[in-house]
XYZ file of C-alpha atoms in Angstrom:
575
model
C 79.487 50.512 40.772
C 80.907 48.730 43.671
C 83.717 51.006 46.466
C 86.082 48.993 48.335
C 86.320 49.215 52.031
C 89.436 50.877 51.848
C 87.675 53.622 49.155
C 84.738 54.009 51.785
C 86.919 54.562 54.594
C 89.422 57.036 52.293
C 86.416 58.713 51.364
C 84.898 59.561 54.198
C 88.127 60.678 55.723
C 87.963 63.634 53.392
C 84.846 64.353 54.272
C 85.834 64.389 57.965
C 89.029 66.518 57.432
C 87.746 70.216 57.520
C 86.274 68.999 60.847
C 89.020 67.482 62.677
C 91.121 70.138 61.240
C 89.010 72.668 63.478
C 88.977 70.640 66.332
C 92.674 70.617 65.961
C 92.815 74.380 65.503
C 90.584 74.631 68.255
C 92.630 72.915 70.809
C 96.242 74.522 69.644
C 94.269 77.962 70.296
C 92.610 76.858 73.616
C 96.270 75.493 74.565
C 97.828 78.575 73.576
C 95.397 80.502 75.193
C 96.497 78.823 78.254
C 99.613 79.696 78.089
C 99.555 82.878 77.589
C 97.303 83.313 80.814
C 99.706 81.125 82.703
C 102.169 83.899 81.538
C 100.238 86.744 82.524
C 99.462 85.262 86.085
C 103.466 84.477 86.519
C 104.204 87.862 85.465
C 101.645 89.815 87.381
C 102.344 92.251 89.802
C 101.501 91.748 93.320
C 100.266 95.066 94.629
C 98.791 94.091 98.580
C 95.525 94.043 97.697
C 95.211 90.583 96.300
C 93.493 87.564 98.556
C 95.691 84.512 99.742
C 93.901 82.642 96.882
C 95.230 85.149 94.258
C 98.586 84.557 95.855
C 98.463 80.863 95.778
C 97.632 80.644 91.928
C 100.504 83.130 90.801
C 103.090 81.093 93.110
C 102.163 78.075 91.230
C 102.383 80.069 87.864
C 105.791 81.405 89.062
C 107.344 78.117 89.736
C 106.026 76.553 86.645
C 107.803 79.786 84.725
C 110.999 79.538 86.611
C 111.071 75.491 86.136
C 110.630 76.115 82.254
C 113.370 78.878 82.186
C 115.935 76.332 83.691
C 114.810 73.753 81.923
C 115.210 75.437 78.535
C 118.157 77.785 79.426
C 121.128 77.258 76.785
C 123.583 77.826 79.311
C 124.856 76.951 83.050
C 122.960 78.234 85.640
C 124.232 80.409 87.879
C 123.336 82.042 91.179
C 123.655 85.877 89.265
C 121.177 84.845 86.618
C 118.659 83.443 88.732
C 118.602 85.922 91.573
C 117.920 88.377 88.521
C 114.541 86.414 86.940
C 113.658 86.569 91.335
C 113.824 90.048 91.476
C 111.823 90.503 88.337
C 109.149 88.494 89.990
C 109.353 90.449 93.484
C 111.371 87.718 95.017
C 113.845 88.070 97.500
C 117.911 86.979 95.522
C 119.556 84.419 97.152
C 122.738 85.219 99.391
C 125.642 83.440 98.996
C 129.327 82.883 100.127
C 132.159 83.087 97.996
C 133.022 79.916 96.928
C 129.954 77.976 97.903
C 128.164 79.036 94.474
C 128.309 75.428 93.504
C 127.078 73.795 96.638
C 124.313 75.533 97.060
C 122.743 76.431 93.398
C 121.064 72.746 93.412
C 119.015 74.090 96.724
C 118.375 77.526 94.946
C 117.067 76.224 91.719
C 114.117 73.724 94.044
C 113.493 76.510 95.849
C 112.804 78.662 92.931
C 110.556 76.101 91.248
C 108.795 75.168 94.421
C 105.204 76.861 94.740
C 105.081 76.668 98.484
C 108.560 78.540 98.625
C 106.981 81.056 96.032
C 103.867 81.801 98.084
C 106.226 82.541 101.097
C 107.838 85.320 98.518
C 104.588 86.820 97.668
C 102.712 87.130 101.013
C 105.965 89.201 102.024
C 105.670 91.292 98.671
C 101.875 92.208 99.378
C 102.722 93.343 102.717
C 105.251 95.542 101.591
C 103.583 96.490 98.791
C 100.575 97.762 100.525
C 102.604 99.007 103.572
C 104.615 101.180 100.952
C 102.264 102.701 98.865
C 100.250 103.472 102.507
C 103.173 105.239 103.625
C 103.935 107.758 99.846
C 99.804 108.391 100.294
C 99.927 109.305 104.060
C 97.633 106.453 105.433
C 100.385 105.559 107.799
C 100.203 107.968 110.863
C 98.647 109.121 114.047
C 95.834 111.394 111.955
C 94.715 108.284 109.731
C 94.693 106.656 113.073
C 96.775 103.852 111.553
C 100.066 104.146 113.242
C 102.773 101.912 112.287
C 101.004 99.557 109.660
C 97.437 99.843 108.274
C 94.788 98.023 108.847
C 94.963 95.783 105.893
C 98.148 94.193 106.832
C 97.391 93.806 110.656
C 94.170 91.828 109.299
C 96.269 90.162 106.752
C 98.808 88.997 109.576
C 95.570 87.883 112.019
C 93.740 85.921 109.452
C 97.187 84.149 109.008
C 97.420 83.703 112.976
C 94.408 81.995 113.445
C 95.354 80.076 110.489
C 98.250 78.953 112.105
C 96.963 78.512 115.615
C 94.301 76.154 114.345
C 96.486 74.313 112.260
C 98.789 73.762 115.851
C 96.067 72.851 118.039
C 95.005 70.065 115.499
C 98.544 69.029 115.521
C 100.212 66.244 117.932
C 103.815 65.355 117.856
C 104.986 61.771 119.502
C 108.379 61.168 120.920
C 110.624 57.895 120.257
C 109.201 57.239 123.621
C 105.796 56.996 123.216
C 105.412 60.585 124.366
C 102.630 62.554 123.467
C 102.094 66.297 123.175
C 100.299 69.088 121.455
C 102.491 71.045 119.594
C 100.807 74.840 120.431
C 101.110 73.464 124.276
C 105.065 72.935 123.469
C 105.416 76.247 121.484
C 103.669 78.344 124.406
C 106.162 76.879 126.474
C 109.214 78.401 124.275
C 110.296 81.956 124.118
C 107.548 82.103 121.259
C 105.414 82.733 124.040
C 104.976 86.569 124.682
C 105.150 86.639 128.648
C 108.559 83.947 128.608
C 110.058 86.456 125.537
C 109.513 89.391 127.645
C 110.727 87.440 131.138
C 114.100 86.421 129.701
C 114.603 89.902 128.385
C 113.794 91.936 131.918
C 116.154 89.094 133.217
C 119.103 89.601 131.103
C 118.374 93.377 131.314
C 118.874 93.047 135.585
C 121.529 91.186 135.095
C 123.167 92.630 133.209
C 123.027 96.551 135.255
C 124.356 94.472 138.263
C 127.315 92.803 136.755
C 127.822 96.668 135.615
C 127.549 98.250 138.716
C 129.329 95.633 140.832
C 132.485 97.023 138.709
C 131.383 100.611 139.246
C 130.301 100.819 135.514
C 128.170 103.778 134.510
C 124.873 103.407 132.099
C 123.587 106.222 129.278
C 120.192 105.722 127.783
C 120.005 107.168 124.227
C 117.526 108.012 121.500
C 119.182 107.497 118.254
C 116.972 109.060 115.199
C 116.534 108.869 111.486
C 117.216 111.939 109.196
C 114.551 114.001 108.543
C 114.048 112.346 105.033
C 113.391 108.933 106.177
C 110.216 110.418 107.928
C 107.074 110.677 105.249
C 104.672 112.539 107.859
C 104.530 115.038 110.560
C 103.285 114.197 113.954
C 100.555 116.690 113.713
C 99.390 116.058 110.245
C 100.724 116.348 106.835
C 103.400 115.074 104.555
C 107.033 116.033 105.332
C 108.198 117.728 102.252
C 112.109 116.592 103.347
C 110.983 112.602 102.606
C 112.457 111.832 99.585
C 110.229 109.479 98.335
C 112.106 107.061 97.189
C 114.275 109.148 95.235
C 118.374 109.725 95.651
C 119.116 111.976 98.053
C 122.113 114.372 97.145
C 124.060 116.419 99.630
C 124.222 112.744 101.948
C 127.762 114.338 103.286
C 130.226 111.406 103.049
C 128.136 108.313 102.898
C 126.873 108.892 99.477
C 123.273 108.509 97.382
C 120.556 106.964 99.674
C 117.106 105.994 99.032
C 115.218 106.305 102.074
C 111.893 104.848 100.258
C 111.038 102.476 102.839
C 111.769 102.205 107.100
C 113.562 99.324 106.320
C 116.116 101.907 104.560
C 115.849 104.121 107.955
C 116.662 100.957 109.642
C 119.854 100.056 107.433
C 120.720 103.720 107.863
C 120.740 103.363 111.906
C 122.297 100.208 111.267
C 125.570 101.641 109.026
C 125.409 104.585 111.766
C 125.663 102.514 114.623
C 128.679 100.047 113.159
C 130.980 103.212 111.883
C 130.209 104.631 115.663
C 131.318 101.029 117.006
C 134.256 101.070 114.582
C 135.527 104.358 116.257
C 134.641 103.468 120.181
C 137.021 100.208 119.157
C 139.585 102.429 117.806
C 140.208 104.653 121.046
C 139.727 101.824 123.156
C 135.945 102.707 124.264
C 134.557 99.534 125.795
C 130.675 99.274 125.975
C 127.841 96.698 125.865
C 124.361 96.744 126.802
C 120.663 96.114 124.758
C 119.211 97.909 121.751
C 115.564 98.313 121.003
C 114.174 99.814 118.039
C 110.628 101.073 118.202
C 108.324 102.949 115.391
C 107.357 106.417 115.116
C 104.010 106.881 114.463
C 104.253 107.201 110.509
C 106.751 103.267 110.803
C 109.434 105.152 110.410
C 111.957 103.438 113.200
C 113.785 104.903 115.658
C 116.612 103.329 118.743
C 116.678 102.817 121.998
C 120.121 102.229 123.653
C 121.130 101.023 126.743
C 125.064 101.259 127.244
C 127.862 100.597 130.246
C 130.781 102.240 129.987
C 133.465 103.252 132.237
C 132.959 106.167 134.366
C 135.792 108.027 132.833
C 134.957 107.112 129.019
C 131.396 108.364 129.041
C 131.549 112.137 127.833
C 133.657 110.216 124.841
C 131.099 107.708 124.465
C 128.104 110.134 124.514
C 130.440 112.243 121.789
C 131.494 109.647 119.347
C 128.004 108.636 118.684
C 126.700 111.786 118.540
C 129.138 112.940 116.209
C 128.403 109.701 113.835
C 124.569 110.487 114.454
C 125.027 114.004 113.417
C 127.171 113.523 110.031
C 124.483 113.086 107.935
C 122.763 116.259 106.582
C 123.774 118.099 110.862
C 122.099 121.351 109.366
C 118.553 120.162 108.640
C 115.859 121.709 111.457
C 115.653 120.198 114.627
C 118.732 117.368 113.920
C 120.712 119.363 116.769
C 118.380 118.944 119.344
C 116.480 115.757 118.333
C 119.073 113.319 116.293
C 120.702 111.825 119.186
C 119.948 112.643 122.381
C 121.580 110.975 125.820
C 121.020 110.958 129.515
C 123.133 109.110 132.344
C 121.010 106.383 134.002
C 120.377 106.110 137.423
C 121.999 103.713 139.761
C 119.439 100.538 139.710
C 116.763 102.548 137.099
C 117.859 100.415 133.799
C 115.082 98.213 134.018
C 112.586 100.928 134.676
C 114.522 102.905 131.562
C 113.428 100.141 128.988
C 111.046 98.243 130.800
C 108.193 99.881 129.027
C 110.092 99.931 125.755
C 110.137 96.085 125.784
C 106.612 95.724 126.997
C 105.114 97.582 123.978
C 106.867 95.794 121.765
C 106.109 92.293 122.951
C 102.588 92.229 125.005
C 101.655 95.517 126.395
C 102.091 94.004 129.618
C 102.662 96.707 132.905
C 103.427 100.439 131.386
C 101.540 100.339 128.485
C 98.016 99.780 130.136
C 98.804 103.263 132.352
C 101.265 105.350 129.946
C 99.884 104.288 126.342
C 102.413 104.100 123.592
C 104.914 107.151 123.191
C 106.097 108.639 120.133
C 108.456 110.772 119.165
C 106.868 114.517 119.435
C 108.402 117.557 119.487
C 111.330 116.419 121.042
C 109.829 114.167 123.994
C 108.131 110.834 124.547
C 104.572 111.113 124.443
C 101.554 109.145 124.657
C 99.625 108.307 121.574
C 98.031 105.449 121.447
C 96.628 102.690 124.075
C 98.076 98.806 124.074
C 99.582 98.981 120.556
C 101.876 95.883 120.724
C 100.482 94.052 118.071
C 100.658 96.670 115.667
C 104.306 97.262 116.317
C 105.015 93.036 115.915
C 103.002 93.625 112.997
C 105.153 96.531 111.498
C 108.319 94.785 112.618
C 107.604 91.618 110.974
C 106.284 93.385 107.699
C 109.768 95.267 107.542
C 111.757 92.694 108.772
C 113.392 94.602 111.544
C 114.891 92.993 114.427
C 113.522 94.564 117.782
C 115.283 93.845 120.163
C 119.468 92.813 120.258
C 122.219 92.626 122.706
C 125.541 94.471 122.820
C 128.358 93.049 123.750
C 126.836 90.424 125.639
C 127.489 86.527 126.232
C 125.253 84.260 123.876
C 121.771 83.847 125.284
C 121.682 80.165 122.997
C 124.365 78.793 125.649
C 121.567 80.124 128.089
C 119.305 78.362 126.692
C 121.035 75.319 125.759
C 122.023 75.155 128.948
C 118.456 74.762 131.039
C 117.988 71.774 128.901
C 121.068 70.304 130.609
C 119.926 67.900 133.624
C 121.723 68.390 137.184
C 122.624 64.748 136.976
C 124.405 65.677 133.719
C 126.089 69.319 134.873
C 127.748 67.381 137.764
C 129.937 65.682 135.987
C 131.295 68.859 134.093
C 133.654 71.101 134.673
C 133.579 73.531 137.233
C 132.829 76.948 134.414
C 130.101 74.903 133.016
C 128.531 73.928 136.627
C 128.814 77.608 137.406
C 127.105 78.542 134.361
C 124.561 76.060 135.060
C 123.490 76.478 138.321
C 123.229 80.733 137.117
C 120.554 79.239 134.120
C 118.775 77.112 136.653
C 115.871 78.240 138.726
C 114.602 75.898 141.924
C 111.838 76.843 144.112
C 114.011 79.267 146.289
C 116.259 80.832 143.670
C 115.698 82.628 140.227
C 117.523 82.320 137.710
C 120.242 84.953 137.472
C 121.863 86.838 134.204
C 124.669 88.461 136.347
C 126.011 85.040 137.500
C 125.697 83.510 134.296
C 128.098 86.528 132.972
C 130.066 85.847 135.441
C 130.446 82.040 134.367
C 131.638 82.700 130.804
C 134.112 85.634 132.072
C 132.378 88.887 131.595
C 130.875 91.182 128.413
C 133.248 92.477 125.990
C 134.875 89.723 124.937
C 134.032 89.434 121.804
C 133.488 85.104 120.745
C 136.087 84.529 123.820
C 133.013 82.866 125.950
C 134.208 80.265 127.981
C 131.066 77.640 127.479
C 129.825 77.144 123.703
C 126.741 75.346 122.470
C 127.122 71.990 120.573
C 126.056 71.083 117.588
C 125.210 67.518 115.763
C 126.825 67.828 111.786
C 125.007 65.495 110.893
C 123.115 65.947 107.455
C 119.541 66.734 107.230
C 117.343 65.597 104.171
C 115.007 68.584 103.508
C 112.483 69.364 100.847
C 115.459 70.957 98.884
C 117.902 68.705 99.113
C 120.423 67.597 101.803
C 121.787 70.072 104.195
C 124.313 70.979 106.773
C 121.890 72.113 109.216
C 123.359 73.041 112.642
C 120.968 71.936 116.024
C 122.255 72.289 119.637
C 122.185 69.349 121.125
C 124.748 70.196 124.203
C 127.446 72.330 125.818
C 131.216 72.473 126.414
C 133.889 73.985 128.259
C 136.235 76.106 125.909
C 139.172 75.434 127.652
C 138.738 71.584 127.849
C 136.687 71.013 124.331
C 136.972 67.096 124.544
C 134.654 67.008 127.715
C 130.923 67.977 126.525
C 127.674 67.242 128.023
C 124.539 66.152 126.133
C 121.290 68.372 126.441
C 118.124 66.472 127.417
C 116.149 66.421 124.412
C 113.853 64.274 122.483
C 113.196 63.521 118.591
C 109.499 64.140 118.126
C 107.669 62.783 114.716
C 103.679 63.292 113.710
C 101.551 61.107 116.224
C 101.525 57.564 114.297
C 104.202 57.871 112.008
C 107.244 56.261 114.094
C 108.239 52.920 112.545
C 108.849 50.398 115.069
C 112.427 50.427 114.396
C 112.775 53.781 114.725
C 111.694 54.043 118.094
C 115.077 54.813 119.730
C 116.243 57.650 121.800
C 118.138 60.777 120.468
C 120.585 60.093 122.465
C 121.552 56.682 121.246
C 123.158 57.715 117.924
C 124.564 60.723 119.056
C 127.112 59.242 121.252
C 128.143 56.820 118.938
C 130.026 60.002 117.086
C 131.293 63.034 119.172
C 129.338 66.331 117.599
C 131.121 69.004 116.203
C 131.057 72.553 117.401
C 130.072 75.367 116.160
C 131.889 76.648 113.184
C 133.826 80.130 113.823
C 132.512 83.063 111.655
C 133.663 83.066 108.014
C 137.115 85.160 107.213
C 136.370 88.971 106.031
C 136.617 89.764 102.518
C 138.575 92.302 103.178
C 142.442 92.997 105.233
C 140.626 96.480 106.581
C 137.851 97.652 108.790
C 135.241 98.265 106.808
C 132.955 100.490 109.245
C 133.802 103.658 108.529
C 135.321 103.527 104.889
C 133.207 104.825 102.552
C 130.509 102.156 101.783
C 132.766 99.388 103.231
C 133.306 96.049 101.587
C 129.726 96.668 99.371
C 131.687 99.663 97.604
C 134.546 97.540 97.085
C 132.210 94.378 95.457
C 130.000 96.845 93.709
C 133.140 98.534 92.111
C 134.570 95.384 90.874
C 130.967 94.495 89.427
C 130.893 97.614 87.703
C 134.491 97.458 86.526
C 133.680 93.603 85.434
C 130.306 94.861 83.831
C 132.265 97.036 81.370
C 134.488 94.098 79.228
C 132.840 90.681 78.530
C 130.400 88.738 79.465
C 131.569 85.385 81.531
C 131.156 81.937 80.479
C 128.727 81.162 83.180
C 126.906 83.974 82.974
């Protein structure tokens, strides 16, 4: 009996099926398999103790996720329903303005489904991570001899330094020009550099005390504190049983719940403090300015530093408006009398000695710190704890994401900047506020460069954004990894009062050495004056027809109020 070809090959088919049939089963398993531990890496928590290679795969697994939820969601996108699948995944929501939801959602969703924006998210969610579960156990003081941070993050934050540092050295950058330089070279040479940071600070500080005391101003050096629940250990040992832990705190007089889990909450509480105080000074016509510095206690939870000029005759009104602010949050609890806010007058000529050490410890230990050591908070006074401890307090301020150091009141330091990239060639043909300002910016052989005179040149402190010279900007859009964007960049200065005369800053465009075409070799300059720049946009319109400082939770009430109210009928369209 005789099979066709077609009969063979029919045959034997059937006698392959169960086979294939298993290697099919097999792969749909493998595959879903896969899956599922694609979903359990996207979805895993980040605790601190994972390596930078842990961190790496789940960002990839986290922007795959969030690229498969937009791709398959029914409905529009919006900014609301991706900052919530962010927050699930220990991201940090977007922040928008009103009205610019649409503009910028296109931006938000690349960012979302990029992995190197995601591994950005979850280095900063391992440090606080760690850093927070340190701080419930009590790892985080002067006994554990791990003040400020641990020991974990400070390596974390080194490994990443050298990282970096290596990565600059190897790098070269090449102007239009034909230029060459090493880029950690050109970033020592920026206020990225430790020793120039701290410089330009001790300037502006002098500076500033002699424009003060030319007008027979007075100074008061403060030390603004934290409630005793924002502090999760005693100096000498122990947990304080006052630290809330992370729970609501009732009895928080006027202000309502708060969660002081964290010092960045201790920081947002100083913060709120410090604006209703402003709000009132502004009310009965108190005019200050001056510097703030916020430091650590030894258990991270942060504490101020304030350096104000006042008149004479408004500073026993000064001192008791922000005590009185200071003091309106649980004023009963031990020791808030005497240690919440305390004040001092300074000496005529002793602001600089007043903060210098302040500023040193919290940029290179350079001066006090070698002879004093750091101080902390301790019964009342500053004393010392702990030898050269700068890094540790960049570390903690960086992990928390608190601003050290900020001015008060003062004229823009970017104009200062902006303007000591400004040739004398150029400045000579401007007009006479912005050759004022110049020559204060400029230092020559036999003359320093001088905050007071600069002050001088854009009219004073206290006044607000009525500066008389303002920094340039080129509109120009920039093609990014996320899109195009309106990204602002100084590139000159102007005279407020005469806005059509501007000078150009000296600066070059600097590329990757080898990677400038030939016809892009052309200077900065050359396109920029074919089109005048624009300046820099004024700050947005409030949200609000009020002062918002010292009304009950302030325009956040207001928008959490509606959301609630809105929360309670339908859902939107877009939603």
């Amino acid at each position: 009996m005789t099979y066709s070809a077609e009969t063979l090959a029919w045959a034997r088919a059937q006698a392959d099926a169960p086979y294939y049939e298993a290697v099919r089963q097999g792969q749909a398993h493998d595959a879903l398999r896969a899956a599922g531990e694609r979903i359990d890496t996207a979805t895993a928590r980040i605790d601190g103790s994972e390596p930078d290679a842990r961190l790496r795969e789940v960002a990839q697994a986290r922007a795959d996720a969030i690229y498969a939820l937009v791709r398959d969601y029914p409905r529009a996108i919006t900014v609301a329903w991706l900052n919530k699948q962010l927050e699930l995944l220990q991201a940090r929501p977007f922040v928008c303005k009103p009205g610019h939801e649409a503009d910028k959602l296109p931006g938000m969703v690349k960012r979302a489904c990029c992995r190197l924006w995601w591994r950005r998210q979850l280095r900063r969610a391992a440090v606080l991570s760690r850093e927070t579960a340190a701080m419930h156990a009590g790892e985080v003081c002067a006994r554990r001899r791990q003040p400020y941070v641990t020991n974990d993050t400070l390596r974390r934050y080194e490994l990443a330094d050298r990282s970096n540092r290596a990565m600059l050295e190897a790098t070269e950058l090449e102007s239009a020009d034909g230029e060459t330089i090493n880029l950690l070279q050109a970033i020592e040479a920026s206020t990225a550099n430790k020793g120039i940071r701290r410089a330009e600070l001790m300037t502006r500080i002098r500076g500033a005390e002699e424009w003060a005391e030319a007008r027979g101003m007075v100074g008061l050096f403060t030390t603004n504190t934290a409630p005793s629940r924002f502090h999760p250990q005693h100096f000498k040992g122990g947990a304080n049983h006052r630290h809330t832990g992370g729970e609501s705190s009732p009895g928080a007089g006027n202000y309502g719940p708060v969660r002081p889990n964290t010092p960045k909450d201790a920081q947002a509480w100083l913060c709120t403090t410090w604006a209703r105080a402003r709000a009132a000074l502004q009310r009965q016509g108190l005019r200050v300015f001056g510097y703030r510095v916020a430091e650590p206690h030894h258990d991270a939870c942060p504490h101020w530093h304030m350096l104000l000029w006042c008149d004479p005759a408004q500073l026993d009104a000064l001192r008791a408006t922000i005590r009185a602010y200071w003091l309106a949050d649980h004023p009963d609890e031990p020791g808030a009398t005497e240690h919440r806010f305390k004040a001092k007058p300074l000496d005529k000529g002793g602001a600089v000695s007043y903060v210098a050490k302040y500023i040193s410890k919290g940029i290179d230990d350079t001066g006090a710190i070698g002879a004093e050591g750091h101080t902390d908070e301790r019964g009342g006074e500053q004393s010392d704890m702990f030898d050269g401890t700068a890094n540790r307090v960049q570390r903690w301020a960086a992990a928390w994401g608190i601003r050290q150091f900020q001015a008060i009141g003062q004229p823009p330091v970017t104009v200062w900047r902006e303007l000591r990239r400004v040739s004398e060639l150029a400045a000579q043909g401007a007009t006479p506020c912005v050759q004022a300002a110049h020559a204060a910016v400029s230092k020559t052989s036999g003359r320093r460069a001088c905050w007071r005179a600069y002050m001088d040149a854009q009219g004073g402190a206290m006044m607000g954004r009525d500066y008389r010279v303002r920094v340039i900007d080129d509109g120009e859009p920039q093609e990014g990894r996320y899109g195009v964007e309106q990204r602002y960049r100084p590139v000159g200065v102007y005279d407020a009062a005469r806005p059509s005369e501007w000078i150009l800053s000296d600066r070059k465009q600097w590329k990757p050495r080898g990677t400038w075409a030939p016809a892009e070799r052309v200077e900065l300059r050359g396109p920029l004056l074919q089109e005048r720049p624009i300046a820099r946009p004024q700050a947005a319109q409030p949200w609000t027809r009020v002062i918002n400082c010292t009304r009950r939770g302030g325009a956040a009430y207001l928008m959490n109020s509606g959301i609630a109210a809105l929360s309670k009928g339908k859902e939107s369209p877009g939603g």
